[in-house]
Amino acid sequence: ILNVEQSPQSLHVQEGDSTNFTCSFPSSNFYALHWYRWETAKSPEALFVMTLNGDEKKKGRISATLNTKEGYSYLYIKGSQPEDSATYLCARPNAGNNRKLIWGLGTSLAVNP
Amino acid sequence: DTEVTQTPKHLVMGMTNKKSLKCEQHMGHRAMYWYKQKAKKPPELMFVYSYEKLSINESVPSRFSPECPNSSLLNLHLHALQPEDSALYLCASSQDFGLAGAFVSSYNEQFFGPGTRLTVL
């Protein structure tokens, strides 16, 4: 994997469903993996920055895991609510200059009431 | 204060106009970023400043001119833009550790402003 890839591209779930999506990235030269949530008409908001293989982070109903050896991270949302509707982006720092983030195209989540 | 502010929220300009976008943060962050975002795509990095010095220029056309007058402010000066430059321009900031700490800087989340919606006629 040369770039950051996210799947699925979009997801529609019912309120109360739990869901998860994937971020895949090159496993070499790994520094960190960022997750952001971007709601329509708002600013992107950082959810997690993950650095260690096996890391698991949690914020309310949202959690994320990291596997740096195989190059993937999962984002889980438990009991989805309409306010979780957003685009979820992951990004990894560029190997050449770590201040530049290489972004995935995002997973667009729509939670129906 | 964990907010990044941007002005104006909306800007309409002609191709011969000169305008500026402004960004401000008071979190003590020493890295500041300009991104361009077009519909349905992730943010596209334009410039990064670290300790008020330009760290990254992603081969952005010279009609975009960034300026970082102090550690809290970031400007983007616009001149002779094209209609294809119409987009959402986002500013962001993060903690930074300078030249010796670029590696560690990658651990820091970026805080984004609400953006300026730019339309070039």
Short mmCIF file of C-alpha atoms in Angstrom, two decimals:
data_model
loop_
_atom_site.label_atom_id
_atom_site.label_comp_id
_atom_site.label_asym_id
_atom_site.label_seq_id
_atom_site.Cartn_x
_atom_site.Cartn_y
_atom_site.Cartn_z
CA ILE A 1 0.00 0.00 0.00
CA LEU A 2 1.55 3.25 -1.14
CA ASN A 3 -0.97 5.66 0.29
CA VAL A 4 -3.61 5.83 2.95
CA GLU A 5 -6.75 3.96 1.97
CA GLN A 6 -10.09 3.92 3.72
CA SER A 7 -13.02 1.59 3.38
CA PRO A 8 -15.86 1.63 2.90
CA GLN A 9 -16.24 4.92 1.04
CA SER A 10 -19.69 5.42 2.54
CA LEU A 11 -21.92 3.74 5.05
CA HIS A 12 -25.57 4.07 6.01
CA VAL A 13 -26.66 2.60 9.34
CA GLN A 14 -29.68 2.80 11.57
CA GLU A 15 -29.62 4.57 14.92
CA GLY A 16 -28.39 2.14 17.55
CA ASP A 17 -26.32 0.04 15.15
CA SER A 18 -22.66 -0.44 15.84
CA THR A 19 -20.31 0.03 12.95
CA ASN A 20 -16.66 0.02 12.04
CA PHE A 21 -14.45 1.08 9.21
CA THR A 22 -10.87 0.61 8.14
CA CYS A 23 -7.81 2.70 7.43
CA SER A 24 -4.89 0.98 5.67
CA PHE A 25 -1.44 2.52 5.37
CA PRO A 26 2.14 1.58 4.51
CA SER A 27 3.61 -0.32 7.46
CA SER A 28 7.16 0.91 6.79
CA ASN A 29 8.43 4.19 8.28
CA PHE A 30 5.48 4.38 10.62
CA TYR A 31 5.31 7.37 12.98
CA ALA A 32 1.69 7.89 13.88
CA LEU A 33 -1.87 7.48 12.64
CA HIS A 34 -4.41 10.26 13.02
CA TRP A 35 -8.21 9.95 12.99
CA TYR A 36 -10.41 13.00 12.39
CA ARG A 37 -14.16 13.51 12.26
CA TRP A 38 -15.54 16.10 9.86
CA GLU A 39 -19.16 17.05 10.22
CA THR A 40 -20.84 19.04 7.47
CA ALA A 41 -20.40 22.79 7.92
CA LYS A 42 -17.93 22.30 10.79
CA SER A 43 -14.16 22.06 11.15
CA PRO A 44 -12.35 18.70 11.10
CA GLU A 45 -11.94 17.55 14.69
CA ALA A 46 -9.17 15.28 15.90
CA LEU A 47 -10.38 12.04 17.47
CA PHE A 48 -7.19 10.10 18.09
CA VAL A 49 -3.48 10.09 17.39
CA MET A 50 -2.15 6.56 17.66
CA THR A 51 1.49 5.67 17.78
CA LEU A 52 2.09 2.20 19.24
CA ASN A 53 1.33 -1.17 17.74
CA GLY A 54 -1.60 -2.64 19.62
CA ASP A 55 -2.77 0.78 20.76
CA GLU A 56 -6.44 1.03 21.57
CA LYS A 57 -8.00 4.42 22.28
CA LYS A 58 -11.50 5.34 23.29
CA LYS A 59 -13.58 8.51 23.38
CA GLY A 60 -17.14 7.93 24.50
CA ARG A 61 -18.76 5.49 22.08
CA ILE A 62 -15.91 5.73 19.59
CA SER A 63 -12.80 3.61 19.80
CA ALA A 64 -9.87 2.81 17.55
CA THR A 65 -7.25 0.11 17.30
CA LEU A 66 -3.88 0.10 15.58
CA ASN A 67 -1.80 -2.62 13.93
CA THR A 68 1.42 -1.10 12.65
CA LYS A 69 2.94 -4.40 11.53
CA GLU A 70 0.19 -5.10 9.03
CA GLY A 71 -0.63 -1.45 8.41
CA TYR A 72 -4.24 -0.93 9.45
CA SER A 73 -6.41 0.81 11.99
CA TYR A 74 -10.06 0.20 12.77
CA LEU A 75 -12.49 2.84 14.01
CA TYR A 76 -15.52 1.52 15.89
CA ILE A 77 -18.69 3.36 16.80
CA LYS A 78 -20.93 1.64 19.32
CA GLY A 79 -24.64 2.41 19.25
CA SER A 80 -24.50 4.96 16.41
CA GLN A 81 -26.48 8.17 16.86
CA PRO A 82 -27.57 10.67 14.19
CA GLU A 83 -24.99 13.12 15.54
CA ASP A 84 -22.27 10.63 14.56
CA SER A 85 -23.07 11.35 10.91
CA ALA A 86 -19.87 12.76 9.46
CA THR A 87 -16.90 11.93 7.29
CA TYR A 88 -14.18 10.09 9.18
CA LEU A 89 -10.69 10.70 7.87
CA CYS A 90 -7.46 8.99 8.76
CA ALA A 91 -4.00 10.34 7.99
CA ARG A 92 -0.39 9.41 8.52
CA PRO A 93 2.61 11.76 8.71
CA ASN A 94 4.73 11.86 5.58
CA ALA A 95 8.05 10.05 5.92
CA GLY A 96 9.93 12.97 4.38
CA ASN A 97 8.49 15.77 6.50
CA ASN A 98 6.38 14.68 9.41
CA ARG A 99 4.43 17.90 9.55
CA LYS A 100 2.67 16.90 6.33
CA LEU A 101 -0.20 14.47 6.74
CA ILE A 102 -1.08 12.00 4.00
CA TRP A 103 -4.87 11.76 4.10
CA GLY A 104 -7.23 8.98 3.17
CA LEU A 105 -10.34 9.85 1.17
CA GLY A 106 -12.55 9.27 4.19
CA THR A 107 -15.55 7.17 5.10
CA SER A 108 -18.84 9.05 4.97
CA LEU A 109 -21.18 7.80 7.69
CA ALA A 110 -24.91 8.53 7.69
CA VAL A 111 -26.91 7.43 10.72
CA ASN A 112 -30.64 7.29 10.12
CA PRO A 113 -32.94 8.01 13.07
CA ASP B 1 -8.93 28.59 24.42
CA THR B 2 -8.79 25.66 22.01
CA GLU B 3 -10.15 27.52 19.04
CA VAL B 4 -8.71 28.43 15.69
CA THR B 5 -10.53 31.37 14.14
CA GLN B 6 -10.61 32.34 10.49
CA THR B 7 -11.87 35.44 8.75
CA PRO B 8 -13.74 36.05 6.60
CA LYS B 9 -16.17 33.12 6.52
CA HIS B 10 -17.04 33.79 2.91
CA LEU B 11 -15.18 35.72 0.23
CA VAL B 12 -16.12 36.48 -3.35
CA MET B 13 -13.43 38.08 -5.47
CA GLY B 14 -12.67 38.85 -9.05
CA MET B 15 -9.61 37.63 -10.86
CA THR B 16 -7.91 41.03 -10.59
CA ASN B 17 -8.59 41.57 -6.90
CA LYS B 18 -6.15 41.32 -4.01
CA LYS B 19 -7.51 39.92 -0.78
CA SER B 20 -6.23 38.24 2.36
CA LEU B 21 -7.42 35.38 4.53
CA LYS B 22 -6.62 35.51 8.23
CA CYS B 23 -6.17 32.81 10.83
CA GLU B 24 -5.53 33.14 14.56
CA GLN B 25 -4.92 30.77 17.46
CA HIS B 26 -4.01 31.33 21.09
CA MET B 27 -3.09 27.78 22.10
CA GLY B 28 0.64 28.43 21.97
CA HIS B 29 1.00 26.21 18.91
CA ARG B 30 4.13 26.85 16.88
CA ALA B 31 3.05 25.03 13.70
CA MET B 32 0.38 26.55 11.49
CA TYR B 33 -1.02 25.20 8.25
CA TRP B 34 -2.99 26.30 5.21
CA TYR B 35 -5.10 23.69 3.46
CA LYS B 36 -7.32 23.86 0.38
CA GLN B 37 -10.36 21.63 0.26
CA LYS B 38 -12.58 20.87 -2.69
CA ALA B 39 -15.89 19.05 -2.39
CA LYS B 40 -15.78 15.35 -1.44
CA LYS B 41 -11.99 15.33 -1.06
CA PRO B 42 -9.69 15.44 1.96
CA PRO B 43 -7.79 18.64 2.79
CA GLU B 44 -4.90 19.36 0.45
CA LEU B 45 -1.86 20.84 2.19
CA MET B 46 -0.58 24.15 0.83
CA PHE B 47 1.85 25.59 3.38
CA VAL B 48 3.25 24.83 6.83
CA TYR B 49 4.93 27.30 9.14
CA SER B 50 7.04 26.15 12.07
CA TYR B 51 8.17 28.81 14.55
CA GLU B 52 7.11 31.51 12.09
CA LYS B 53 9.34 30.11 9.35
CA LEU B 54 8.01 28.49 6.18
CA SER B 55 8.61 24.75 6.54
CA ILE B 56 6.62 23.33 3.65
CA ASN B 57 5.42 24.84 0.38
CA GLU B 58 3.60 22.22 -1.64
CA SER B 59 4.50 23.83 -4.95
CA VAL B 60 1.66 26.29 -4.59
CA PRO B 61 1.32 28.92 -7.36
CA SER B 62 2.77 32.31 -6.46
CA ARG B 63 -0.68 33.90 -6.63
CA PHE B 64 -1.01 32.49 -3.10
CA SER B 65 1.39 34.15 -0.69
CA PRO B 66 1.50 33.04 2.96
CA GLU B 67 2.69 35.15 5.85
CA CYS B 68 3.19 34.37 9.52
CA PRO B 69 3.71 37.71 11.28
CA ASN B 70 3.84 36.17 14.76
CA SER B 71 3.24 32.89 16.56
CA SER B 72 -0.54 33.43 16.76
CA LEU B 73 -1.33 34.73 13.29
CA LEU B 74 -1.26 33.27 9.81
CA ASN B 75 -2.29 35.10 6.67
CA LEU B 76 -2.82 33.99 3.11
CA HIS B 77 -2.57 36.78 0.56
CA LEU B 78 -4.44 36.23 -2.67
CA HIS B 79 -3.74 37.96 -5.97
CA ALA B 80 -4.83 37.28 -9.54
CA LEU B 81 -6.65 34.09 -8.66
CA GLN B 82 -8.38 31.85 -11.15
CA PRO B 83 -11.92 30.46 -10.95
CA GLU B 84 -10.47 26.99 -10.28
CA ASP B 85 -9.03 28.38 -7.03
CA SER B 86 -12.55 28.54 -5.64
CA ALA B 87 -12.56 26.22 -2.64
CA LEU B 88 -12.75 26.02 1.14
CA TYR B 89 -9.50 27.25 2.69
CA LEU B 90 -8.75 25.76 6.08
CA CYS B 91 -6.23 26.90 8.63
CA ALA B 92 -4.90 24.54 11.29
CA SER B 93 -2.39 24.62 14.11
CA SER B 94 -0.55 22.09 16.22
CA GLN B 95 2.16 21.83 18.83
CA ASP B 96 5.57 21.71 17.25
CA PHE B 97 9.09 21.04 18.41
CA GLY B 98 11.07 22.88 15.79
CA LEU B 99 13.83 21.54 13.60
CA ALA B 100 15.02 19.03 16.15
CA GLY B 101 11.55 17.73 16.78
CA ALA B 102 9.88 17.28 13.39
CA PHE B 103 9.62 13.56 14.15
CA VAL B 104 7.86 14.16 17.46
CA SER B 105 5.66 16.82 15.88
CA SER B 106 3.94 14.06 13.91
CA TYR B 107 2.33 12.87 17.15
CA ASN B 108 0.39 16.08 17.60
CA GLU B 109 -3.18 16.49 16.49
CA GLN B 110 -4.07 19.42 14.31
CA PHE B 111 -6.74 21.88 15.36
CA PHE B 112 -8.70 23.26 12.44
CA GLY B 113 -10.52 26.52 11.95
CA PRO B 114 -13.97 26.71 10.36
CA GLY B 115 -12.56 27.74 6.99
CA THR B 116 -13.09 30.50 4.46
CA ARG B 117 -15.32 29.66 1.53
CA LEU B 118 -13.67 31.42 -1.43
CA THR B 119 -15.37 32.04 -4.74
CA VAL B 120 -13.36 33.50 -7.62
CA LEU B 121 -15.43 34.99 -10.41
#
